[in-house]
Amino acid sequence: MISILKNSAKSLYSSNSKYLGSFKNNILYSTQKPCFNLQSSTTPFAFQERAYSTDYIFNDSGKKRVLITGGLGQLGYGVASELRKEIGTNNVILSDIKVPDSSVKENGPFVHLDILDPEAIEKIVVNEDIGAIIHFSAVLSALGEQFPQKALDININGTQHVLDISKKHQLRLLIPSSMGAFGPSTVRQNTPDLAIMRPKTVYGIAKVYAELMGEYYNSKHGVDFRSLRYPGIISADSLPGGGTTDYAVDIFHSAVKSNKYNCYLKNDAGLAMMYIDDCVTETVKFFLADNNTLKQRVYNVDAISFTPEELANEIKKQWSEKFEITYAPDFRQNIAITWPEYMNDSKAREDWGYNPKIVSTKDLVSVMFQKINKQKSL
Ligand SMILES: NC(=O)C1=CN([C@@H]2O[C@H](COP(=O)(O)OP(=O)(O)OC[C@H]3O[C@@H](n4cnc5c(N)ncnc54)[C@H](O)[C@@H]3O)[C@@H](O)[C@H]2O)C=CC1
Ligand SMILES: CC(=O)[C@H](N)C(=O)O
């Protein structure tokens, strides 16, 4: 079956040049089974249990592709770039209701798509050979409290459209959830996957809806639904879109610009967080994971936990002693205190190998300033 190794560090092809999979850390993440680990290889490859399966995405003619909705937000472009490395640039179609910069179109396929238009979604699914959707279109928590009707529309109706289309065309469907799906009656430390879920925001209610409907469509209609409950995501080069955790991004840009930051949360509002590169890598890993490795459809994922004061202290150490933080809590403080300080993600680690790299505030601050300084020097 496997015959020619082209570009040996990266990709594996069959004798008729069909793409079979790619290597990462010596493991072949294959479109066909079995998969192999080069490092523990004796003869010459040893069997590797945990491996990507892209069978679902690539059909026999090798044509099935992935559609990313809401792809021009904080997470979409990064996930598209990482996934394109794994399954090919043209096999990942980015979409959004926004108009992209020219660089977006230069780097791969883009289509304009309103998630509230189910016919338009289906047209793309059929015409572009879509086998899977990563559904990122959303209105985040803080914006959702300001525009609840819009949040209901996009976060519930938009989600229902991708669920129904995934059922009709038997797609794989990844819809991120959030720690915002939890609420004030949930335990805030070491929050388990199965916990009380009584959120108090429109955003959180819509996330619970997506989780439960996704599980239902999985068991009732065979949709390969998957979801990760992300904490707040922190990135240097893409800006957040109206969440409660945005302060943890804004603070860095404000430090660089003016050496001060006025925080809308209280000094001790501890929340779960994750660096964008971990989010992107682990999301792609989960999205491509063999279905057999998944024992549940929704997983907590977490990496770092800090309060605004702890983050500010680390910025003072690494950026400037002169950095000053002040606090003027607003409605977002009331949301923050209902969300986890840190979540238990042991099931994600056990089942599909979740393994974030940036797990301390110190490392996060260091990597954020490296990125911001690099951008400034360009
Ligand atoms: N960024 C974070 O800290 C976290 C994000 N998540 C989830 O991850 C997903 C992606 O989040 P982000 O990229 O941060 O969100 P974002 O707010 O940055 O981007 C959302 C995108 O959805 C698009 N959109 C809005 N209305 C649309 C419509 N009618 N049709 C098509 N697209 C539309 C927007 O134009 C925007 O580009 C969301 O489901 C979010 O709830 C979950 C937890 C944390
Ligand atoms: C944690 C999230 O879901 C998001 N960052 C938000 O604050 O709304």
GROMACS .gro file of C-alpha atoms and ligand atoms in nm:
model
  430
    1MET     CA    1   0.000   0.000   0.000
    2ILE     CA    2   0.264   0.256   0.107
    3SER     CA    3   0.544   0.286  -0.140
    4ILE     CA    4   0.705   0.620  -0.211
    5LEU     CA    5   0.822   0.865   0.055
    6LYS     CA    6   0.830   1.209  -0.108
    7ASN     CA    7   0.951   1.508   0.090
    8SER     CA    8   1.023   1.252   0.359
    9ALA     CA    9   1.009   1.485   0.660
   10LYS     CA   10   0.657   1.595   0.581
   11SER     CA   11   0.434   1.386   0.360
   12LEU     CA   12   0.371   1.033   0.246
   13TYR     CA   13   0.234   0.939  -0.095
   14SER     CA   14   0.130   0.608  -0.254
   15SER     CA   15   0.283   0.476  -0.574
   16ASN     CA   16   0.010   0.649  -0.778
   17SER     CA   17   0.095   0.978  -0.601
   18LYS     CA   18  -0.215   0.973  -0.382
   19TYR     CA   19  -0.158   1.168  -0.060
   20LEU     CA   20  -0.165   0.927   0.235
   21GLY     CA   21  -0.077   1.144   0.528
   22SER     CA   22   0.182   1.364   0.690
   23PHE     CA   23   0.449   1.322   0.954
   24LYS     CA   24   0.467   1.524   1.272
   25ASN     CA   25   0.699   1.430   1.557
   26ASN     CA   26   0.772   1.109   1.372
   27ILE     CA   27   0.411   0.999   1.373
   28LEU     CA   28   0.231   0.944   1.047
   29TYR     CA   29  -0.109   1.102   1.065
   30SER     CA   30  -0.273   0.907   0.795
   31THR     CA   31  -0.570   0.922   0.565
   32GLN     CA   32  -0.562   0.544   0.568
   33LYS     CA   33  -0.498   0.297   0.846
   34PRO     CA   34  -0.265   0.173   0.985
   35CYS     CA   35  -0.060   0.469   1.106
   36PHE     CA   36   0.301   0.453   1.215
   37ASN     CA   37   0.552   0.597   1.456
   38LEU     CA   38   0.893   0.644   1.296
   39GLN     CA   39   1.080   0.692   1.622
   40SER     CA   40   0.989   0.360   1.780
   41SER     CA   41   1.026   0.197   1.442
   42THR     CA   42   1.192  -0.142   1.410
   43THR     CA   43   1.049  -0.293   1.098
   44PRO     CA   44   1.066  -0.014   0.969
   45PHE     CA   45   0.751   0.145   1.118
   46ALA     CA   46   0.585   0.055   1.447
   47PHE     CA   47   0.209   0.073   1.488
   48GLN     CA   48   0.085   0.394   1.646
   49GLU     CA   49  -0.251   0.380   1.820
   50ARG     CA   50  -0.336   0.750   1.844
   51ALA     CA   51  -0.342   0.898   1.500
   52TYR     CA   52  -0.535   1.138   1.288
   53SER     CA   53  -0.799   0.998   1.064
   54THR     CA   54  -0.891   1.212   0.770
   55ASP     CA   55  -1.098   0.934   0.610
   56TYR     CA   56  -1.409   1.134   0.678
   57ILE     CA   57  -1.279   1.439   0.501
   58PHE     CA   58  -1.117   1.277   0.201
   59ASN     CA   59  -1.347   1.044   0.010
   60ASP     CA   60  -1.221   0.791  -0.244
   61SER     CA   61  -1.170   1.056  -0.506
   62GLY     CA   62  -0.975   1.261  -0.252
   63LYS     CA   63  -1.210   1.554  -0.287
   64LYS     CA   64  -1.382   1.624   0.041
   65ARG     CA   65  -1.297   1.966   0.181
   66VAL     CA   66  -1.346   2.167   0.501
   67LEU     CA   67  -1.555   2.486   0.529
   68ILE     CA   68  -1.473   2.730   0.811
   69THR     CA   69  -1.754   2.973   0.896
   70GLY     CA   70  -1.686   3.303   1.075
   71GLY     CA   71  -1.328   3.258   0.964
   72LEU     CA   72  -1.216   3.621   0.988
   73GLY     CA   73  -1.246   3.645   1.366
   74GLN     CA   74  -0.982   3.584   1.631
   75LEU     CA   75  -0.946   3.210   1.567
   76GLY     CA   76  -1.049   3.134   1.210
   77TYR     CA   77  -0.745   3.234   1.009
   78GLY     CA   78  -0.499   3.059   1.242
   79VAL     CA   79  -0.698   2.736   1.237
   80ALA     CA   80  -0.730   2.754   0.856
   81SER     CA   81  -0.353   2.801   0.815
   82GLU     CA   82  -0.271   2.507   1.044
   83LEU     CA   83  -0.530   2.280   0.885
   84ARG     CA   84  -0.408   2.374   0.537
   85LYS     CA   85  -0.063   2.245   0.634
   86GLU     CA   86  -0.220   1.910   0.720
   87ILE     CA   87  -0.470   1.855   0.438
   88GLY     CA   88  -0.372   2.101   0.166
   89THR     CA   89  -0.442   2.469   0.103
   90ASN     CA   90  -0.728   2.416  -0.140
   91ASN     CA   91  -0.902   2.171   0.088
   92VAL     CA   92  -0.982   2.441   0.345
   93ILE     CA   93  -1.232   2.711   0.246
   94LEU     CA   94  -1.247   3.010   0.475
   95SER     CA   95  -1.573   3.207   0.489
   96ASP     CA   96  -1.721   3.504   0.672
   97ILE     CA   97  -1.986   3.772   0.636
   98LYS     CA   98  -1.702   4.030   0.652
   99VAL     CA   99  -1.496   4.136   0.353
  100PRO     CA  100  -1.142   3.996   0.375
  101ASP     CA  101  -0.809   4.172   0.322
  102SER     CA  102  -0.647   4.082  -0.008
  103SER     CA  103  -0.387   3.873   0.180
  104VAL     CA  104  -0.661   3.634   0.298
  105LYS     CA  105  -0.757   3.550  -0.060
  106GLU     CA  106  -0.393   3.518  -0.164
  107ASN     CA  107  -0.338   3.247   0.098
  108GLY     CA  108  -0.622   3.014   0.005
  109PRO     CA  109  -0.987   2.986  -0.095
  110PHE     CA  110  -1.233   3.232   0.059
  111VAL     CA  111  -1.610   3.267   0.008
  112HIS     CA  112  -1.850   3.528   0.137
  113LEU     CA  113  -2.112   3.351   0.353
  114ASP     CA  114  -2.388   3.464   0.586
  115ILE     CA  115  -2.456   3.188   0.838
  116LEU     CA  116  -2.820   3.299   0.855
  117ASP     CA  117  -2.869   3.194   0.491
  118PRO     CA  118  -2.905   2.814   0.494
  119GLU     CA  119  -2.944   2.788   0.115
  120ALA     CA  120  -2.613   2.966   0.064
  121ILE     CA  121  -2.442   2.728   0.310
  122GLU     CA  122  -2.585   2.423   0.134
  123LYS     CA  123  -2.481   2.554  -0.208
  124ILE     CA  124  -2.122   2.577  -0.091
  125VAL     CA  125  -2.137   2.235   0.076
  126VAL     CA  126  -2.262   2.072  -0.246
  127ASN     CA  127  -2.068   2.271  -0.505
  128GLU     CA  128  -1.736   2.268  -0.319
  129ASP     CA  129  -1.737   1.902  -0.203
  130ILE     CA  130  -1.747   1.993   0.163
  131GLY     CA  131  -1.706   1.695   0.400
  132ALA     CA  132  -1.672   1.888   0.725
  133ILE     CA  133  -1.759   2.226   0.877
  134ILE     CA  134  -1.573   2.416   1.147
  135HIS     CA  135  -1.835   2.659   1.269
  136PHE     CA  136  -1.676   2.975   1.415
  137SER     CA  137  -1.947   3.234   1.337
  138ALA     CA  138  -2.063   3.375   1.669
  139VAL     CA  139  -2.139   3.683   1.875
  140LEU     CA  140  -1.924   3.663   2.189
  141SER     CA  141  -2.040   3.706   2.547
  142ALA     CA  142  -2.006   4.081   2.615
  143LEU     CA  143  -2.134   4.185   2.272
  144GLY     CA  144  -2.414   3.931   2.313
  145GLU     CA  145  -2.537   4.105   2.629
  146GLN     CA  146  -2.542   4.434   2.441
  147PHE     CA  147  -2.717   4.286   2.135
  148PRO     CA  148  -2.909   3.985   2.268
  149GLN     CA  149  -3.138   3.946   1.966
  150LYS     CA  150  -2.843   3.940   1.727
  151ALA     CA  151  -2.664   3.691   1.953
  152LEU     CA  152  -2.971   3.465   1.963
  153ASP     CA  153  -3.004   3.480   1.588
  154ILE     CA  154  -2.644   3.404   1.503
  155ASN     CA  155  -2.556   3.175   1.792
  156ILE     CA  156  -2.877   2.967   1.789
  157ASN     CA  157  -3.023   2.995   1.437
  158GLY     CA  158  -2.681   2.993   1.267
  159THR     CA  159  -2.585   2.685   1.470
  160GLN     CA  160  -2.911   2.511   1.383
  161HIS     CA  161  -2.846   2.570   1.012
  162VAL     CA  162  -2.504   2.403   1.021
  163LEU     CA  163  -2.646   2.116   1.230
  164ASP     CA  164  -2.923   2.051   0.976
  165ILE     CA  165  -2.690   2.072   0.678
  166SER     CA  166  -2.445   1.839   0.853
  167LYS     CA  167  -2.727   1.592   0.910
  168LYS     CA  168  -2.844   1.608   0.548
  169HIS     CA  169  -2.496   1.568   0.399
  170GLN     CA  170  -2.346   1.359   0.683
  171LEU     CA  171  -2.065   1.603   0.757
  172ARG     CA  172  -1.814   1.617   1.037
  173LEU     CA  173  -1.906   1.927   1.240
  174LEU     CA  174  -1.687   2.107   1.493
  175ILE     CA  175  -1.859   2.381   1.693
  176PRO     CA  176  -1.650   2.533   1.972
  177SER     CA  177  -1.817   2.573   2.305
  178SER     CA  178  -1.681   2.792   2.582
  179MET     CA  179  -1.628   2.808   2.955
  180GLY     CA  180  -1.914   3.059   2.916
  181ALA     CA  181  -2.147   2.759   2.898
  182PHE     CA  182  -2.103   2.733   3.276
  183GLY     CA  183  -2.274   2.963   3.526
  184PRO     CA  184  -2.284   3.082   3.887
  185SER     CA  185  -2.397   2.744   4.022
  186THR     CA  186  -2.101   2.564   3.862
  187VAL     CA  187  -1.792   2.487   4.070
  188ARG     CA  188  -1.531   2.744   3.957
  189GLN     CA  189  -1.214   2.551   4.038
  190ASN     CA  190  -1.119   2.236   3.851
  191THR     CA  191  -1.459   2.243   3.676
  192PRO     CA  192  -1.525   1.893   3.539
  193ASP     CA  193  -1.666   1.810   3.194
  194LEU     CA  194  -1.992   1.708   3.355
  195ALA     CA  195  -2.098   1.995   3.578
  196ILE     CA  196  -2.405   2.206   3.645
  197MET     CA  197  -2.470   2.426   3.340
  198ARG     CA  198  -2.697   2.720   3.419
  199PRO     CA  199  -2.529   3.011   3.230
  200LYS     CA  200  -2.659   3.364   3.275
  201THR     CA  201  -2.567   3.511   2.935
  202VAL     CA  202  -2.733   3.469   2.595
  203TYR     CA  203  -2.392   3.353   2.471
  204GLY     CA  204  -2.368   3.081   2.737
  205ILE     CA  205  -2.724   2.964   2.681
  206ALA     CA  206  -2.653   2.932   2.307
  207LYS     CA  207  -2.337   2.732   2.383
  208VAL     CA  208  -2.534   2.485   2.596
  209TYR     CA  209  -2.786   2.464   2.310
  210ALA     CA  210  -2.508   2.386   2.061
  211GLU     CA  211  -2.353   2.121   2.288
  212LEU     CA  212  -2.681   1.942   2.355
  213MET     CA  213  -2.812   1.961   1.999
  214GLY     CA  214  -2.474   1.846   1.868
  215GLU     CA  215  -2.480   1.544   2.097
  216TYR     CA  216  -2.837   1.474   1.991
  217TYR     CA  217  -2.756   1.496   1.620
  218ASN     CA  218  -2.461   1.267   1.683
  219SER     CA  219  -2.658   0.993   1.858
  220LYS     CA  220  -2.981   1.030   1.661
  221HIS     CA  221  -2.858   1.120   1.312
  222GLY     CA  222  -2.495   1.004   1.304
  223VAL     CA  223  -2.344   1.353   1.263
  224ASP     CA  224  -1.976   1.345   1.364
  225PHE     CA  225  -2.025   1.640   1.600
  226ARG     CA  226  -1.728   1.756   1.809
  227SER     CA  227  -1.684   2.043   2.051
  228LEU     CA  228  -1.419   2.194   2.278
  229ARG     CA  229  -1.504   2.419   2.570
  230TYR     CA  230  -1.236   2.684   2.523
  231PRO     CA  231  -1.123   2.920   2.798
  232GLY     CA  232  -1.038   3.282   2.699
  233ILE     CA  233  -0.802   3.280   2.399
  234ILE     CA  234  -0.505   3.518   2.400
  235SER     CA  235  -0.345   3.625   2.074
  236ALA     CA  236  -0.105   3.894   1.958
  237ASP     CA  237  -0.186   3.930   1.590
  238SER     CA  238  -0.562   3.873   1.575
  239LEU     CA  239  -0.795   4.081   1.788
  240PRO     CA  240  -1.076   3.938   2.001
  241GLY     CA  241  -1.434   4.006   1.899
  242GLY     CA  242  -1.629   4.130   2.204
  243GLY     CA  243  -1.576   3.879   2.484
  244THR     CA  244  -1.544   3.904   2.861
  245THR     CA  245  -1.185   3.777   2.845
  246ASP     CA  246  -1.068   4.038   2.590
  247TYR     CA  247  -0.889   4.237   2.862
  248ALA     CA  248  -0.613   3.976   2.861
  249VAL     CA  249  -0.531   4.070   2.500
  250ASP     CA  250  -0.597   4.446   2.523
  251ILE     CA  251  -0.365   4.481   2.824
  252PHE     CA  252  -0.058   4.389   2.615
  253HIS     CA  253  -0.131   4.639   2.338
  254SER     CA  254  -0.206   4.907   2.596
  255ALA     CA  255   0.120   4.834   2.780
  256VAL     CA  256   0.317   4.879   2.459
  257LYS     CA  257   0.128   5.194   2.361
  258SER     CA  258   0.098   5.384   2.688
  259ASN     CA  259   0.241   5.174   2.974
  260LYS     CA  260  -0.098   5.172   3.145
  261TYR     CA  261  -0.427   4.985   3.131
  262ASN     CA  262  -0.772   5.050   3.275
  263CYS     CA  263  -0.923   4.707   3.338
  264TYR     CA  264  -1.299   4.642   3.323
  265LEU     CA  265  -1.265   4.346   3.562
  266LYS     CA  266  -1.171   4.354   3.930
  267ASN     CA  267  -0.810   4.282   4.028
  268ASP     CA  268  -0.896   3.933   4.160
  269ALA     CA  269  -1.123   3.809   3.877
  270GLY     CA  270  -0.940   3.484   3.801
  271LEU     CA  271  -1.030   3.313   3.473
  272ALA     CA  272  -0.917   3.018   3.261
  273MET     CA  273  -0.709   3.115   2.955
  274MET     CA  274  -0.512   2.968   2.664
  275TYR     CA  275  -0.252   3.098   2.418
  276ILE     CA  276  -0.369   3.109   2.055
  277ASP     CA  277  -0.100   2.875   1.917
  278ASP     CA  278  -0.211   2.604   2.160
  279CYS     CA  279  -0.572   2.667   2.069
  280VAL     CA  280  -0.498   2.636   1.698
  281THR     CA  281  -0.276   2.326   1.722
  282GLU     CA  282  -0.503   2.142   1.962
  283THR     CA  283  -0.819   2.231   1.771
  284VAL     CA  284  -0.675   2.089   1.450
  285LYS     CA  285  -0.556   1.780   1.637
  286PHE     CA  286  -0.904   1.727   1.782
  287PHE     CA  287  -1.076   1.798   1.452
  288LEU     CA  288  -0.865   1.537   1.274
  289ALA     CA  289  -0.870   1.283   1.560
  290ASP     CA  290  -0.992   0.935   1.480
  291ASN     CA  291  -1.355   0.914   1.585
  292ASN     CA  292  -1.283   0.591   1.774
  293THR     CA  293  -1.057   0.778   2.018
  294LEU     CA  294  -1.337   1.014   2.125
  295LYS     CA  295  -1.535   0.888   2.424
  296GLN     CA  296  -1.745   1.202   2.447
  297ARG     CA  297  -1.846   1.471   2.200
  298VAL     CA  298  -1.764   1.776   2.417
  299TYR     CA  299  -1.437   1.828   2.609
  300ASN     CA  300  -1.307   2.094   2.847
  301VAL     CA  301  -0.966   2.229   2.743
  302ASP     CA  302  -0.760   2.463   2.960
  303ALA     CA  303  -0.403   2.587   2.994
  304ILE     CA  304  -0.343   2.887   3.224
  305SER     CA  305  -0.529   3.064   3.503
  306PHE     CA  306  -0.460   3.415   3.634
  307THR     CA  307  -0.625   3.727   3.773
  308PRO     CA  308  -0.583   4.072   3.612
  309GLU     CA  309  -0.350   4.165   3.899
  310GLU     CA  310  -0.131   3.858   3.847
  311LEU     CA  311  -0.111   3.930   3.474
  312ALA     CA  312  -0.026   4.296   3.538
  313ASN     CA  313   0.251   4.197   3.784
  314GLU     CA  314   0.408   3.968   3.525
  315ILE     CA  315   0.387   4.246   3.263
  316LYS     CA  316   0.563   4.478   3.508
  317LYS     CA  317   0.841   4.222   3.549
  318GLN     CA  318   0.889   4.148   3.182
  319TRP     CA  319   0.791   4.474   3.011
  320SER     CA  320   0.836   4.770   3.240
  321GLU     CA  321   0.832   4.847   3.612
  322LYS     CA  322   0.645   5.161   3.512
  323PHE     CA  323   0.343   4.972   3.379
  324GLU     CA  324   0.030   5.074   3.573
  325ILE     CA  325  -0.306   4.905   3.599
  326THR     CA  326  -0.628   5.063   3.728
  327TYR     CA  327  -0.966   4.892   3.774
  328ALA     CA  328  -1.310   5.016   3.668
  329PRO     CA  329  -1.529   4.703   3.674
  330ASP     CA  330  -1.835   4.709   3.445
  331PHE     CA  331  -2.103   4.453   3.345
  332ARG     CA  332  -1.832   4.212   3.229
  333GLN     CA  333  -1.720   4.163   3.591
  334ASN     CA  334  -2.064   4.011   3.661
  335ILE     CA  335  -2.010   3.765   3.377
  336ALA     CA  336  -1.652   3.681   3.477
  337ILE     CA  337  -1.744   3.576   3.830
  338THR     CA  338  -1.982   3.312   3.691
  339TRP     CA  339  -1.711   3.141   3.481
  340PRO     CA  340  -1.444   2.888   3.582
  341GLU     CA  341  -1.107   2.995   3.722
  342TYR     CA  342  -0.972   2.672   3.578
  343MET     CA  343  -1.126   2.364   3.419
  344ASN     CA  344  -1.041   1.997   3.449
  345ASP     CA  345  -0.932   1.880   3.104
  346SER     CA  346  -0.804   1.533   3.195
  347LYS     CA  347  -1.049   1.358   2.959
  348ALA     CA  348  -0.918   1.555   2.659
  349ARG     CA  349  -0.562   1.461   2.756
  350GLU     CA  350  -0.651   1.092   2.795
  351ASP     CA  351  -0.870   1.047   2.490
  352TRP     CA  352  -0.704   1.243   2.210
  353GLY     CA  353  -0.376   1.367   2.354
  354TYR     CA  354  -0.458   1.729   2.438
  355ASN     CA  355  -0.127   1.888   2.538
  356PRO     CA  356  -0.093   2.269   2.547
  357LYS     CA  357   0.261   2.411   2.559
  358ILE     CA  358   0.213   2.751   2.724
  359VAL     CA  359   0.093   2.670   3.075
  360SER     CA  360   0.226   2.954   3.293
  361THR     CA  361   0.152   3.327   3.306
  362LYS     CA  362   0.526   3.389   3.282
  363ASP     CA  363   0.555   3.198   2.951
  364LEU     CA  364   0.241   3.359   2.816
  365VAL     CA  365   0.367   3.712   2.883
  366SER     CA  366   0.704   3.627   2.734
  367VAL     CA  367   0.561   3.485   2.411
  368MET     CA  368   0.310   3.772   2.375
  369PHE     CA  369   0.582   4.039   2.394
  370GLN     CA  370   0.803   3.844   2.155
  371LYS     CA  371   0.517   3.838   1.903
  372ILE     CA  372   0.420   4.204   1.953
  373ASN     CA  373   0.783   4.320   1.922
  374LYS     CA  374   0.825   4.114   1.606
  375GLN     CA  375   0.514   4.275   1.455
  376LYS     CA  376   0.647   4.623   1.543
  377SER     CA  377   0.978   4.553   1.372
  378LEU     CA  378   0.811   4.443   1.045
  379LIG     N1  379  -1.189   3.379   2.126
  379LIG     C1  380  -1.217   3.321   2.243
  379LIG     O1  381  -1.162   3.359   2.349
  379LIG     C2  382  -1.314   3.210   2.248
  379LIG     C3  383  -1.388   3.172   2.138
  379LIG     N2  384  -1.480   3.070   2.148
  379LIG     C4  385  -1.559   3.031   2.033
  379LIG     O2  386  -1.478   3.011   1.920
  379LIG     C5  387  -1.547   3.052   1.802
  379LIG     C6  388  -1.464   3.152   1.725
  379LIG     O3  389  -1.440   3.261   1.812
  379LIG     P1  390  -1.365   3.394   1.766
  379LIG     O4  391  -1.289   3.373   1.642
  379LIG     O5  392  -1.295   3.444   1.885
  379LIG     O6  393  -1.490   3.489   1.740
  379LIG     P2  394  -1.488   3.633   1.672
  379LIG     O7  395  -1.596   3.712   1.736
  379LIG     O8  396  -1.352   3.691   1.670
  379LIG     O9  397  -1.529   3.597   1.523
  379LIG     C7  398  -1.658   3.557   1.489
  379LIG     C8  399  -1.676   3.575   1.340
  379LIG    O10  400  -1.811   3.544   1.309
  379LIG     C9  401  -1.846   3.626   1.201
  379LIG     N3  402  -1.991   3.638   1.186
  379LIG    C10  403  -2.076   3.715   1.258
  379LIG     N4  404  -2.198   3.708   1.205
  379LIG    C11  405  -2.191   3.625   1.099
  379LIG    C12  406  -2.285   3.579   1.003
  379LIG     N5  407  -2.413   3.619   1.006
  379LIG     N6  408  -2.242   3.495   0.908
  379LIG    C13  409  -2.114   3.455   0.903
  379LIG     N7  410  -2.020   3.495   0.990
  379LIG    C14  411  -2.059   3.580   1.087
  379LIG    C15  412  -1.783   3.760   1.234
  379LIG    O11  413  -1.772   3.841   1.118
  379LIG    C16  414  -1.649   3.718   1.292
  379LIG    O12  415  -1.547   3.719   1.196
  379LIG    C17  416  -1.683   3.106   1.851
  379LIG    O13  417  -1.777   3.003   1.846
  379LIG    C18  418  -1.656   3.141   1.994
  379LIG    O14  419  -1.772   3.136   2.072
  379LIG    C19  420  -1.501   3.005   2.266
  379LIG    C20  421  -1.432   3.041   2.378
  379LIG    C21  422  -1.329   3.140   2.376
  380LIG     C1  423  -1.446   3.269   2.686
  380LIG     C2  424  -1.524   3.311   2.569
  380LIG     O1  425  -1.611   3.238   2.527
  380LIG     C3  426  -1.498   3.441   2.503
  380LIG     N1  427  -1.361   3.476   2.505
  380LIG     C4  428  -1.576   3.549   2.572
  380LIG     O2  429  -1.519   3.610   2.665
  380LIG     O3  430  -1.694   3.568   2.538
   0.00000   0.00000   0.00000
